Amino acid sequence: MKYRKLGNTDMDVSVLSYGASPLGSVFREVRIEDCIETVRTVLDGGINLLDVSPAYGETLAEKNLGISLKGIARDRYYLATKVGSYRPSADDYDYSAARTRQSVHDSLERLGTDYLDIVHCHDIEYADHNVIVEETLPALQALKEEGKLRYIGITGLPLKIFPSILDRVDKGVVSAILSFCRYELNDTALADMLPYLKEKEVGVINASPVGMGLLTERGAPDWHPASDEIKEGCRKAVEYCMERGESIAKLAVQFACAHPDIPTTLVGSANPENMRNNIAWVDEPINEELLAGVMEVLKPIHNNYFTRGRPEH
Ligand code: NAD
């Protein structure tokens, strides 16, 4: 496993990091034994950044991650969680200062720790950005001064939400951004934003290298927001790999982790075997011929992205 510095933080993060949303049964029902084994596999494989949110499985992912981390030395991993999104299926978003404080306290409890390395404002395309600047970020800064968290981040799907906040706050307030589905085989738009993010001294966390299932043989789950055109385009790339006896998930994970200016890419699974594979693949050389072929198949849908959130974002 290789490690890269996350922006201006003191964190050297593994190029592949672990997204714990599947521990909240968001893709399929999970058993606690699978959670425990997956988390052990992840840490033993050299992954040192774990990402979660109270929104994943309506706190189930945080609870299962907390149980899985019991007895493991706190300095073996960096822990990131989020505030603001609670039950996305019920439109439960609340970025107020009071809920932010309460949420961080509840997350600390569920995760069994007394500090968090990063707390992100989760999916701010659903937020009034005045509230983020005037309430959420100041509340998180106060918690930082109290030692409850070390760094603040923001996450979301449309890339334009990042400058919408970063252009309104001093450098150093937001230390990381988490972008997902915008640097993977079928969409590389995040790469165009890297110079801007570097200038803002923000560390970049990329997520969903297999496009939340789009670039897997199982395919995307029912709730996936991509259009049928994108799903169909990705399916063709999956079939292209299958016909050649190759794994598209492998290519997708290797592709996302290879960008030298994207310090880390979060991948999620509650299946230890998947995570063992993901970890092993990162250190193997990419199959350039297969990559060129897959990019050709994906050309008609390249950067043809899906969005969501408030109309103003
Ligand atoms: P992902 O692209 O990692 O896809 C996860 C799916 O791919 C799961 O069904 C998993 O079983 C499957 N998978 C993973 N490895 C595989 C393998 N080797 N072979 C076959 N299938 C495999 O998407 P994700 O889980 O949504 O994203 C990763 C993490 O990033 C999340 O868990 C979360 O922590 C974070 N994330 C955050 C946000 C946000 O903050 N708004 C959004 C998306 C993701």
XYZ file of C-alpha atoms and ligand atoms in Angstrom:
357
model
C 0.000 0.000 0.000
C 1.236 3.466 -0.860
C 0.486 6.583 1.207
C 0.051 10.207 0.141
C -0.270 13.446 2.107
C -3.823 14.734 2.378
C -3.632 18.398 1.410
C -2.230 20.560 4.217
C -3.178 18.117 6.969
C -0.683 16.021 8.944
C -2.334 12.869 7.582
C -0.501 10.425 5.309
C -3.431 8.484 3.934
C -3.416 5.139 2.155
C -4.110 5.575 -1.584
C -7.033 3.194 -1.109
C -9.269 4.007 1.843
C -12.343 2.345 3.298
C -15.887 3.630 2.983
C -18.084 2.008 5.610
C -21.509 2.750 4.121
C -22.043 -0.963 3.264
C -21.790 -1.703 7.023
C -25.141 0.098 7.288
C -26.767 -2.518 5.014
C -27.201 0.017 2.199
C -26.347 -2.511 -0.542
C -27.523 -5.711 1.206
C -28.229 -6.947 4.732
C -24.957 -7.394 6.611
C -24.063 -9.510 9.609
C -21.868 -8.080 12.380
C -19.369 -10.941 11.835
C -18.858 -9.712 8.242
C -18.361 -6.158 9.483
C -15.729 -7.215 12.024
C -13.852 -9.377 9.518
C -13.986 -6.703 6.812
C -12.623 -3.993 9.116
C -9.775 -6.279 10.281
C -8.968 -7.142 6.653
C -8.930 -3.483 5.711
C -6.579 -2.438 8.530
C -4.289 -5.459 8.124
C -4.058 -4.587 4.410
C -2.597 -1.170 5.215
C -5.683 1.002 4.773
C -5.601 3.768 7.371
C -8.563 6.036 6.528
C -12.074 4.913 7.441
C -15.085 6.948 6.326
C -18.624 6.748 7.665
C -21.706 8.897 8.320
C -24.738 8.827 10.632
C -26.779 8.741 7.421
C -25.559 5.296 6.340
C -28.259 2.865 7.388
C -29.615 5.564 9.733
C -26.664 5.193 12.162
C -26.259 1.421 11.636
C -22.943 1.836 9.767
C -21.472 3.931 12.598
C -22.693 1.420 15.197
C -21.275 -1.557 13.293
C -18.006 0.250 12.620
C -17.734 1.177 16.320
C -18.238 -2.469 17.331
C -15.714 -3.619 14.708
C -13.069 -1.173 15.952
C -13.315 -2.269 19.607
C -9.901 -3.292 20.917
C -7.987 -1.869 17.929
C -5.430 0.838 18.808
C -6.808 4.271 17.901
C -3.522 5.318 16.260
C -3.848 2.584 13.612
C -6.475 4.523 11.663
C -7.890 7.930 10.798
C -11.617 8.200 11.308
C -13.896 10.475 9.285
C -17.614 10.950 9.736
C -20.183 13.559 8.734
C -22.961 15.893 9.847
C -26.052 17.287 8.156
C -27.557 14.273 6.384
C -29.439 11.839 8.602
C -32.139 9.941 6.726
C -31.678 10.938 3.079
C -34.618 8.754 2.012
C -36.895 10.876 4.254
C -35.285 14.192 3.258
C -33.861 14.543 6.763
C -31.139 17.168 6.330
C -30.256 19.551 9.141
C -27.113 21.690 9.025
C -27.965 23.870 12.041
C -25.326 24.543 14.706
C -27.314 22.755 17.428
C -27.865 19.553 15.408
C -24.229 19.635 14.249
C -22.945 19.656 17.832
C -25.367 16.926 18.875
C -24.483 14.814 15.860
C -20.726 14.928 16.531
C -21.309 13.911 20.149
C -23.548 11.016 19.072
C -21.014 9.863 16.446
C -18.193 9.879 19.000
C -20.333 7.702 21.249
C -21.324 5.229 18.516
C -17.767 4.995 17.205
C -16.299 4.547 20.696
C -13.693 7.283 20.382
C -13.012 10.669 21.949
C -11.932 12.432 18.745
C -12.593 12.301 15.012
C -9.907 13.038 12.443
C -12.287 14.605 9.907
C -15.898 15.701 10.169
C -17.480 16.522 6.813
C -20.611 18.544 6.100
C -22.420 15.747 4.266
C -23.958 16.260 0.800
C -24.226 20.017 0.849
C -26.136 20.084 -2.445
C -29.110 19.598 -0.052
C -28.110 22.575 2.108
C -28.621 26.318 2.121
C -24.976 27.384 1.751
C -25.536 30.425 3.988
C -26.339 27.948 6.784
C -23.145 25.984 6.043
C -21.019 29.142 6.265
C -22.839 30.778 9.174
C -23.782 27.753 11.317
C -22.292 24.377 10.399
C -18.679 25.446 9.865
C -18.520 27.687 12.985
C -20.041 24.875 15.089
C -17.433 22.446 13.721
C -14.633 24.965 14.357
C -15.743 25.250 17.991
C -15.713 21.441 18.301
C -12.228 21.459 16.759
C -11.028 23.883 19.429
C -12.518 21.554 22.056
C -10.444 18.669 20.641
C -13.444 16.646 19.429
C -12.276 16.755 15.814
C -9.069 17.618 13.957
C -10.140 18.685 10.464
C -13.283 19.863 8.685
C -14.427 18.724 5.239
C -17.341 19.067 2.828
C -18.881 16.424 0.581
C -21.276 16.323 -2.331
C -21.999 15.184 -5.858
C -22.115 18.349 -8.054
C -18.568 19.708 -8.255
C -19.700 23.341 -8.195
C -20.750 23.060 -4.535
C -17.061 23.083 -3.548
C -16.167 26.592 -4.817
C -19.537 27.789 -3.557
C -18.184 27.248 -0.006
C -14.410 27.458 -0.449
C -14.632 30.918 -2.040
C -16.484 32.200 1.037
C -14.241 30.962 3.868
C -10.613 31.557 4.899
C -8.028 28.989 3.863
C -7.628 26.363 6.586
C -11.276 26.343 7.678
C -12.064 23.493 5.270
C -9.134 21.071 5.046
C -10.652 18.362 2.839
C -13.348 17.747 0.268
C -14.952 14.403 -0.505
C -16.155 14.023 -4.084
C -17.743 10.864 -5.397
C -18.463 9.342 -8.804
C -16.516 12.184 -10.466
C -13.190 10.396 -10.881
C -13.828 6.903 -12.165
C -13.580 5.178 -15.546
C -16.723 6.843 -16.977
C -16.307 10.311 -15.438
C -13.051 12.177 -14.768
C -14.336 15.729 -14.218
C -12.799 15.990 -10.734
C -9.328 16.014 -12.335
C -10.066 19.405 -13.949
C -10.738 20.901 -10.521
C -7.498 19.743 -8.870
C -5.458 22.948 -9.530
C -8.229 25.046 -7.926
C -8.421 22.710 -4.904
C -4.642 22.802 -4.509
C -4.694 26.598 -4.517
C -7.344 26.441 -1.769
C -5.018 24.108 0.227
C -7.681 21.449 0.401
C -6.972 17.698 0.488
C -8.944 15.656 -2.032
C -10.769 12.471 -1.089
C -12.237 10.658 -4.069
C -14.971 8.090 -3.524
C -16.855 5.374 -5.342
C -14.268 4.075 -7.844
C -16.772 1.429 -8.990
C -19.451 4.109 -9.296
C -21.569 2.808 -6.381
C -21.924 -0.463 -8.279
C -22.137 0.816 -11.888
C -18.737 -0.688 -12.697
C -19.339 -4.111 -11.150
C -20.737 -7.359 -12.501
C -23.626 -7.102 -10.007
C -24.518 -3.680 -11.431
C -26.000 -0.598 -9.753
C -28.570 -0.941 -6.932
C -32.187 0.193 -7.547
C -31.712 3.524 -5.741
C -28.760 4.504 -7.935
C -29.328 8.030 -9.328
C -27.608 7.494 -12.717
C -29.702 7.691 -15.891
C -30.545 4.554 -17.856
C -28.123 5.774 -20.534
C -25.224 5.805 -18.053
C -26.248 2.448 -16.554
C -26.434 0.923 -20.056
C -23.090 2.475 -21.085
C -21.376 1.098 -17.971
C -23.001 -2.306 -18.511
C -21.332 -2.450 -21.944
C -17.952 -1.801 -20.315
C -18.651 -4.543 -17.735
C -19.472 -6.973 -20.565
C -16.361 -5.912 -22.533
C -14.230 -6.937 -19.533
C -16.187 -10.152 -18.888
C -15.723 -11.257 -22.520
C -11.953 -10.930 -21.979
C -11.999 -12.727 -18.616
C -11.040 -9.493 -16.846
C -12.544 -7.782 -13.791
C -13.896 -4.275 -14.367
C -13.841 -3.633 -10.610
C -10.090 -4.273 -10.628
C -9.500 -1.865 -13.489
C -11.774 0.730 -11.867
C -10.023 0.598 -8.493
C -6.562 0.720 -10.094
C -7.566 3.641 -12.333
C -8.923 5.772 -9.468
C -5.933 5.137 -7.192
C -3.342 5.883 -9.875
C -3.837 9.659 -10.091
C -0.835 11.174 -8.252
C -2.743 14.316 -7.207
C -5.720 12.465 -5.741
C -4.316 11.319 -2.382
C -6.922 8.682 -1.632
C -9.953 6.882 -3.033
C -12.658 5.417 -0.796
C -14.067 2.053 -1.774
C -16.820 0.320 0.142
C -17.752 -3.309 0.685
C -18.966 -5.425 3.582
C -17.392 -8.458 1.950
C -13.855 -9.187 3.245
C -12.994 -10.997 0.007
C -13.821 -7.874 -2.027
C -11.624 -5.749 0.211
C -8.749 -8.287 0.047
C -8.988 -8.051 -3.747
C -9.216 -4.252 -3.761
C -6.107 -3.988 -1.580
C -4.109 -6.466 -3.688
C -5.114 -4.787 -6.986
C -3.785 -1.367 -6.017
C -0.203 -2.637 -6.011
C -0.510 -4.466 -9.348
C 0.300 -2.722 -12.643
C -2.725 -1.571 -14.624
C -3.542 -3.401 -17.881
C -3.064 -0.464 -20.288
C -4.524 -2.289 -23.280
C -7.695 -3.178 -21.372
C -7.920 0.378 -20.024
C -7.731 1.842 -23.551
C -10.436 -0.571 -24.748
C -12.757 0.202 -21.824
C -12.286 3.964 -22.260
C -13.289 3.561 -25.905
C -16.460 1.663 -24.912
C -17.293 4.341 -22.315
C -16.631 7.271 -24.680
C -20.322 7.916 -25.529
C -21.139 8.494 -21.839
C -17.839 10.031 -20.674
C -18.483 12.857 -18.134
C -22.220 12.400 -18.807
C -22.914 12.770 -15.135
C -26.001 12.605 -12.936
C -26.878 15.198 -10.348
C -29.258 15.839 -7.463
C -29.921 18.359 -4.699
C -31.492 21.822 -4.473
C -32.156 23.507 -7.833
C -29.764 26.389 -7.021
C -26.844 23.960 -6.797
P -18.245 2.098 -4.430
O -17.946 2.624 -5.775
O -17.125 1.830 -3.496
O -19.181 0.824 -4.647
C -19.570 -0.006 -3.610
C -20.191 -1.271 -4.214
O -19.192 -1.930 -4.974
C -20.647 -2.267 -3.159
O -21.795 -2.939 -3.655
C -19.494 -3.231 -3.068
O -19.865 -4.507 -2.609
C -19.019 -3.241 -4.496
N -17.596 -3.591 -4.569
C -16.583 -3.013 -3.901
N -15.433 -3.649 -4.180
C -15.746 -4.629 -5.059
C -14.994 -5.647 -5.700
N -13.690 -5.793 -5.490
N -15.632 -6.474 -6.534
C -16.952 -6.351 -6.753
N -17.732 -5.443 -6.154
C -17.123 -4.591 -5.316
O -19.265 3.115 -3.794
P -19.588 3.532 -2.341
O -19.579 2.395 -1.384
O -20.775 4.366 -2.417
O -18.383 4.542 -2.014
C -17.321 4.213 -1.188
C -17.401 4.977 0.108
O -17.185 6.369 -0.154
C -18.748 4.919 0.853
O -18.828 3.767 1.642
C -18.695 6.178 1.661
O -17.929 5.981 2.817
C -17.965 7.132 0.722
N -18.925 7.951 -0.042
C -19.285 9.143 0.482
C -20.223 9.923 -0.157
C -20.604 11.249 0.449
O -20.004 11.676 1.411
N -21.599 11.923 -0.063
C -20.815 9.491 -1.336
C -20.405 8.289 -1.879
C -19.448 7.525 -1.217
